[in-house]
Amino acid sequence: MSILYSFIAVLGLAGIAWLGKLAGLEYLFGVVFPYMAFAIFLGGFVYRVTKWAKSPVPFRIPTTCGQEYSLPWIKQSKLDCPATKWQVVGRMALEVVTFRSLFRNKRAEIYEGPNLAYGSTKWLWLFGLMFHYSFLVIVLRHMRLFTINVPGFVSAIEAGDGFLQVGVPPMYITNLVFMGALLFLFLRRVTMPQIRYFSLAADYFPLFLIMGIGTTGILMRYALRVDVVTIKQLASGWTTFSPVMGKIGTIFFIHLFLVCSLLVYFPFSKLMHMGGVFLSPTRNLANNSRMVRHINPWNDPSIKAHSYAAYEDEFREFMKEGGIPVEKE
Amino acid sequence: MYDKGKIIPGLIIFLGLFTFPLWYNAGNAGNPPKPEKPAGYQKCVRPVEYMRTSHMVLLNQWRDEVIRGDEREMIMIDGKPYPKKLQAGCMGCHADKKKFCDRCHTYASVKPYCWDCHFPPKEKM
């Protein structure tokens, strides 16, 4: 059901954009919504991060995956149980750039006996990595439509991405990798019973939404072609707050509206792991509880300790009345 | 808020990265390209809307037909024959690469590989 609802929701969003273009609301869908969506994305992102930052983390709670810092002849696992700031930086960098904790992903299976066996399973890590890096390349590639003097690295990425020179306009490698990885991530959820069981609409919806963005983007480039010059005029116009709305095909508005939906949805969904990965206390804290004293930040010095004996002294009569056993008669 | 010293710089980096085109363009919206149409010609091999979005498909199709299929016959548009060639065909009318092809391609940062094989015409300075 959650699959169907998510799918219908994405189709509905595409339908709204289609109707919007049909009703001649190009300016609303091409200028007003993108600005609103981008503002909500930036504002929502900052709001979520500051909200997280307001929660105190009184204790060190890193997940330790190796030997902690100990006596000099015991070898410390510096990345898996960091004790200093720079070790944490190393751990975080590898986590963010290579998804190291996903690399550890294990699968448990029960065999006859019954025997429980654990095996390494790297597919999620591999396809997750492929998906995220393709997405990054795709976003960077799009900068050619936003910047007037296209930076060298954008052209270089684009040239590298299209270097197979298949067809015209050249096929991008990331287009295939991106859609393939998305398909894997979706099939993983529907084919594996355990994962299907705990998958919610909030898991399927972003998958379908991003698939929709990819599909409309690919259609726009290879099938239902649109005038790139007019699009660049609009996109670079956004950046200078002087957008010019020319004549552009419907598929562009569907693509754009789905992107706007993603931007609006982003800060209020699981996609916030983009910011959250930096703020996970189980990763970004050094395991130095035995070296540094961490004082609970919400300790109020005016609150005095209240021992049980004092508590009993205060409430002895009421406790007796209620039949609660007391230590001192 | 806790860890202000890390959260605030982190958010500034985030905002800086995501608004990259804003400060990179710095108010310069550029000028839309105006490819110079050849004087004295009224019609192209396809309508202008098609050419704007899909001329590369046509060029690619001609390339395949001529190079791979040896189908070199002229195509007739409104009784006028056109050779299926980039230099002798397209550039017979659109003679100036810099003033026609390059204007849009540079604007949209497109680097077609036509000129890997074809010699770009020598421009008169």
Tab-separated table of N, CA and C in Angstrom, chain A residues 38 41-42 45-46 49-50 53-56 143-144 146-151 155 158 165 167-169 225-229 232-233 236 239-242 274 279 297, chain B residues 1-3 6-7 11 14-15 18-22 24-33 49 52-54 56-57 60 63 104 106-111 113 116:
chain	number	residue	atom	x	y	z
A	38	PHE	N	13.338	26.628	-2.858
A	38	PHE	CA	14.745	26.786	-2.470
A	38	PHE	C	14.845	27.463	-1.099
A	41	PHE	N	13.942	24.963	1.463
A	41	PHE	CA	15.044	24.004	1.610
A	41	PHE	C	16.142	24.582	2.504
A	42	LEU	N	16.603	25.782	2.183
A	42	LEU	CA	17.695	26.372	2.972
A	42	LEU	C	17.241	26.642	4.405
A	45	PHE	N	16.568	23.426	6.368
A	45	PHE	CA	17.832	22.740	6.681
A	45	PHE	C	18.492	23.386	7.894
A	46	VAL	N	18.568	24.721	7.859
A	46	VAL	CA	19.201	25.442	8.969
A	46	VAL	C	18.385	25.224	10.243
A	49	VAL	N	19.042	21.725	11.662
A	49	VAL	CA	20.381	21.579	12.247
A	49	VAL	C	20.465	22.337	13.571
A	50	THR	N	19.907	23.552	13.607
A	50	THR	CA	19.987	24.294	14.879
A	50	THR	C	19.126	23.613	15.940
A	53	ALA	N	21.148	20.983	17.289
A	53	ALA	CA	22.268	21.513	18.064
A	53	ALA	C	21.814	21.995	19.435
A	54	LYS	N	20.500	22.139	19.620
A	54	LYS	CA	20.003	22.574	20.921
A	54	LYS	C	19.915	21.411	21.903
A	55	SER	N	20.005	20.191	21.411
A	55	SER	CA	19.968	19.053	22.331
A	55	SER	C	21.347	18.850	22.928
A	56	PRO	N	21.418	18.842	24.273
A	56	PRO	CA	22.723	18.588	24.879
A	56	PRO	C	23.136	17.138	24.670
A	143	MET	N	25.219	22.817	-13.002
A	143	MET	CA	25.700	24.166	-12.771
A	143	MET	C	26.000	24.895	-14.079
A	144	ARG	N	26.143	24.152	-15.169
A	144	ARG	CA	26.380	24.828	-16.442
A	144	ARG	C	25.169	25.653	-16.858
A	146	PHE	N	23.305	27.257	-14.613
A	146	PHE	CA	23.103	28.339	-13.644
A	146	PHE	C	24.184	29.411	-13.732
A	147	THR	N	25.395	29.010	-14.138
A	147	THR	CA	26.502	29.955	-14.117
A	147	THR	C	26.742	30.499	-15.524
A	148	ILE	N	27.049	31.774	-15.593
A	148	ILE	CA	27.269	32.398	-16.901
A	148	ILE	C	28.655	32.031	-17.429
A	149	ASN	N	29.689	32.273	-16.642
A	149	ASN	CA	31.018	31.804	-17.050
A	149	ASN	C	31.222	30.446	-16.405
A	150	VAL	N	30.891	29.406	-17.148
A	150	VAL	CA	30.855	28.064	-16.565
A	150	VAL	C	32.236	27.698	-16.008
A	151	PRO	N	32.308	27.379	-14.709
A	151	PRO	CA	33.614	27.061	-14.125
A	151	PRO	C	34.238	25.823	-14.779
A	155	SER	N	32.752	21.951	-16.540
A	155	SER	CA	32.962	21.449	-17.907
A	155	SER	C	33.745	20.150	-17.879
A	158	GLU	N	31.559	17.312	-16.877
A	158	GLU	CA	30.630	16.985	-17.943
A	158	GLU	C	31.340	16.209	-19.057
A	165	GLN	N	30.910	9.120	-25.615
A	165	GLN	CA	30.419	9.677	-26.890
A	165	GLN	C	29.434	8.734	-27.580
A	167	GLY	N	25.913	8.351	-28.982
A	167	GLY	CA	24.736	9.113	-29.383
A	167	GLY	C	24.949	10.611	-29.281
A	168	VAL	N	23.937	11.328	-29.744
A	168	VAL	CA	23.938	12.784	-29.649
A	168	VAL	C	22.560	13.205	-29.207
A	169	PRO	N	22.413	14.019	-28.177
A	169	PRO	CA	23.455	14.505	-27.271
A	169	PRO	C	24.105	13.342	-26.520
A	225	ARG	N	12.935	16.724	-26.594
A	225	ARG	CA	13.961	17.752	-26.396
A	225	ARG	C	13.381	19.130	-26.130
A	226	VAL	N	14.116	19.902	-25.339
A	226	VAL	CA	13.690	21.274	-25.040
A	226	VAL	C	14.827	22.219	-25.397
A	227	ASP	N	14.495	23.490	-25.464
A	227	ASP	CA	15.482	24.486	-25.876
A	227	ASP	C	16.362	24.865	-24.684
A	228	VAL	N	17.616	24.401	-24.735
A	228	VAL	CA	18.514	24.583	-23.592
A	228	VAL	C	18.827	26.061	-23.360
A	229	VAL	N	18.900	26.829	-24.440
A	229	VAL	CA	19.255	28.247	-24.291
A	229	VAL	C	18.200	28.983	-23.474
A	232	LYS	N	18.561	27.965	-19.887
A	232	LYS	CA	19.688	28.605	-19.197
A	232	LYS	C	19.364	30.066	-18.891
A	233	GLN	N	18.635	30.699	-19.799
A	233	GLN	CA	18.234	32.075	-19.558
A	233	GLN	C	17.399	32.170	-18.282
A	236	SER	N	19.802	30.994	-15.096
A	236	SER	CA	20.770	32.001	-14.676
A	236	SER	C	20.032	33.263	-14.232
A	239	THR	N	19.408	33.246	-10.523
A	239	THR	CA	20.545	33.563	-9.651
A	239	THR	C	20.754	35.063	-9.523
A	240	THR	N	20.208	35.843	-10.457
A	240	THR	CA	20.364	37.295	-10.347
A	240	THR	C	19.034	37.964	-10.033
A	241	PHE	N	18.048	37.150	-9.680
A	241	PHE	CA	16.714	37.638	-9.335
A	241	PHE	C	16.095	38.429	-10.482
A	242	SER	N	16.394	38.002	-11.706
A	242	SER	CA	15.773	38.635	-12.866
A	242	SER	C	15.406	37.555	-13.875
A	274	MET	N	21.745	14.114	5.130
A	274	MET	CA	22.840	14.883	4.553
A	274	MET	C	23.484	15.782	5.608
A	279	LEU	N	26.171	15.273	12.406
A	279	LEU	CA	25.755	15.531	13.773
A	279	LEU	C	25.432	14.253	14.546
A	297	PRO	N	25.627	19.242	31.057
A	297	PRO	CA	25.418	20.695	30.930
A	297	PRO	C	24.130	21.181	31.565
B	1	MET	N	22.055	26.765	22.242
B	1	MET	CA	22.684	25.894	21.233
B	1	MET	C	24.066	25.467	21.709
B	2	TYR	N	24.352	24.216	21.512
B	2	TYR	CA	25.664	23.694	21.901
B	2	TYR	C	26.600	23.694	20.692
B	3	ASP	N	27.874	23.622	20.936
B	3	ASP	CA	28.883	23.506	19.865
B	3	ASP	C	28.725	24.575	18.791
B	6	LYS	N	31.200	24.934	15.980
B	6	LYS	CA	31.223	23.999	14.845
B	6	LYS	C	29.964	24.116	14.011
B	7	ILE	N	28.822	24.302	14.686
B	7	ILE	CA	27.543	24.321	13.965
B	7	ILE	C	27.464	25.525	13.034
B	11	LEU	N	27.082	25.485	9.032
B	11	LEU	CA	25.913	25.994	8.310
B	11	LEU	C	26.319	27.031	7.274
B	14	PHE	N	27.536	25.189	4.357
B	14	PHE	CA	26.378	24.614	3.650
B	14	PHE	C	25.696	25.662	2.772
B	15	LEU	N	25.406	26.830	3.378
B	15	LEU	CA	24.720	27.875	2.613
B	15	LEU	C	25.600	28.359	1.464
B	18	PHE	N	25.512	25.763	-1.397
B	18	PHE	CA	24.238	25.624	-2.105
B	18	PHE	C	23.801	26.897	-2.808
B	19	THR	N	24.421	28.028	-2.468
B	19	THR	CA	24.077	29.240	-3.204
B	19	THR	C	25.216	29.597	-4.155
B	20	PHE	N	26.032	28.612	-4.492
B	20	PHE	CA	27.206	28.853	-5.341
B	20	PHE	C	26.893	29.699	-6.583
B	21	PRO	N	25.862	29.349	-7.384
B	21	PRO	CA	25.646	30.154	-8.598
B	21	PRO	C	25.322	31.616	-8.308
B	22	LEU	N	24.710	31.864	-7.139
B	22	LEU	CA	24.349	33.240	-6.804
B	22	LEU	C	25.576	34.128	-6.678
B	24	TYR	N	28.657	33.282	-7.453
B	24	TYR	CA	29.599	33.099	-8.567
B	24	TYR	C	29.210	34.009	-9.737
B	25	ASN	N	27.925	34.090	-10.037
B	25	ASN	CA	27.467	34.992	-11.100
B	25	ASN	C	27.542	36.450	-10.668
B	26	ALA	N	27.356	36.692	-9.373
B	26	ALA	CA	27.428	38.035	-8.791
B	26	ALA	C	26.615	39.048	-9.594
B	27	GLY	N	25.366	38.695	-9.854
B	27	GLY	CA	24.482	39.649	-10.505
B	27	GLY	C	24.591	39.690	-12.020
B	28	ASN	N	25.523	38.933	-12.578
B	28	ASN	CA	25.681	38.927	-14.024
B	28	ASN	C	24.791	37.841	-14.621
B	29	ALA	N	23.690	38.257	-15.222
B	29	ALA	CA	22.767	37.275	-15.800
B	29	ALA	C	23.153	36.918	-17.226
B	30	GLY	N	24.189	37.547	-17.751
B	30	GLY	CA	24.638	37.234	-19.103
B	30	GLY	C	23.665	37.739	-20.153
B	31	ASN	N	24.068	37.622	-21.402
B	31	ASN	CA	23.177	38.007	-22.481
B	31	ASN	C	22.812	36.765	-23.264
B	32	PRO	N	21.515	36.594	-23.529
B	32	PRO	CA	21.137	35.429	-24.323
B	32	PRO	C	21.806	35.507	-25.691
B	33	PRO	N	22.254	34.390	-26.206
B	33	PRO	CA	22.992	34.397	-27.461
B	33	PRO	C	22.076	34.704	-28.638
B	49	GLU	N	11.736	25.597	-34.670
B	49	GLU	CA	11.565	24.986	-33.337
B	49	GLU	C	12.311	23.658	-33.264
B	52	ARG	N	16.087	24.279	-33.170
B	52	ARG	CA	16.543	24.808	-31.893
B	52	ARG	C	16.812	23.686	-30.886
B	53	THR	N	15.919	22.704	-30.861
B	53	THR	CA	16.048	21.685	-29.828
B	53	THR	C	16.774	20.434	-30.332
B	54	SER	N	16.692	20.132	-31.629
B	54	SER	CA	17.086	18.794	-32.071
B	54	SER	C	18.008	18.753	-33.270
B	56	MET	N	21.075	18.520	-33.442
B	56	MET	CA	22.162	17.542	-33.279
B	56	MET	C	21.705	16.138	-33.650
B	57	VAL	N	20.422	15.869	-33.448
B	57	VAL	CA	19.907	14.545	-33.798
B	57	VAL	C	19.946	14.358	-35.305
B	60	ASN	N	23.486	13.920	-36.466
B	60	ASN	CA	23.969	12.586	-36.118
B	60	ASN	C	23.390	11.540	-37.068
B	63	ARG	N	25.121	11.827	-40.331
B	63	ARG	CA	26.466	11.267	-40.198
B	63	ARG	C	26.396	9.745	-40.351
B	104	CYS	N	25.552	29.874	-29.282
B	104	CYS	CA	24.717	29.129	-28.328
B	104	CYS	C	25.544	28.089	-27.589
B	106	THR	N	28.659	28.061	-26.748
B	106	THR	CA	29.466	28.650	-25.677
B	106	THR	C	28.574	29.032	-24.511
B	107	TYR	N	27.424	29.629	-24.830
B	107	TYR	CA	26.496	30.080	-23.781
B	107	TYR	C	26.063	28.898	-22.916
B	108	ALA	N	25.708	27.789	-23.564
B	108	ALA	CA	25.186	26.641	-22.814
B	108	ALA	C	26.286	25.661	-22.434
B	109	SER	N	27.535	26.027	-22.686
B	109	SER	CA	28.675	25.167	-22.364
B	109	SER	C	28.528	23.783	-23.001
B	110	VAL	N	28.273	23.788	-24.294
B	110	VAL	CA	28.190	22.524	-25.037
B	110	VAL	C	29.407	22.459	-25.939
B	111	LYS	N	30.088	21.324	-25.918
B	111	LYS	CA	31.258	21.179	-26.764
B	111	LYS	C	31.049	20.011	-27.725
B	113	TYR	N	31.409	17.368	-30.683
B	113	TYR	CA	32.656	16.818	-31.217
B	113	TYR	C	32.680	16.784	-32.740
B	116	ASP	N	36.128	17.360	-34.089
B	116	ASP	CA	37.175	16.349	-33.921
B	116	ASP	C	37.616	15.853	-35.297
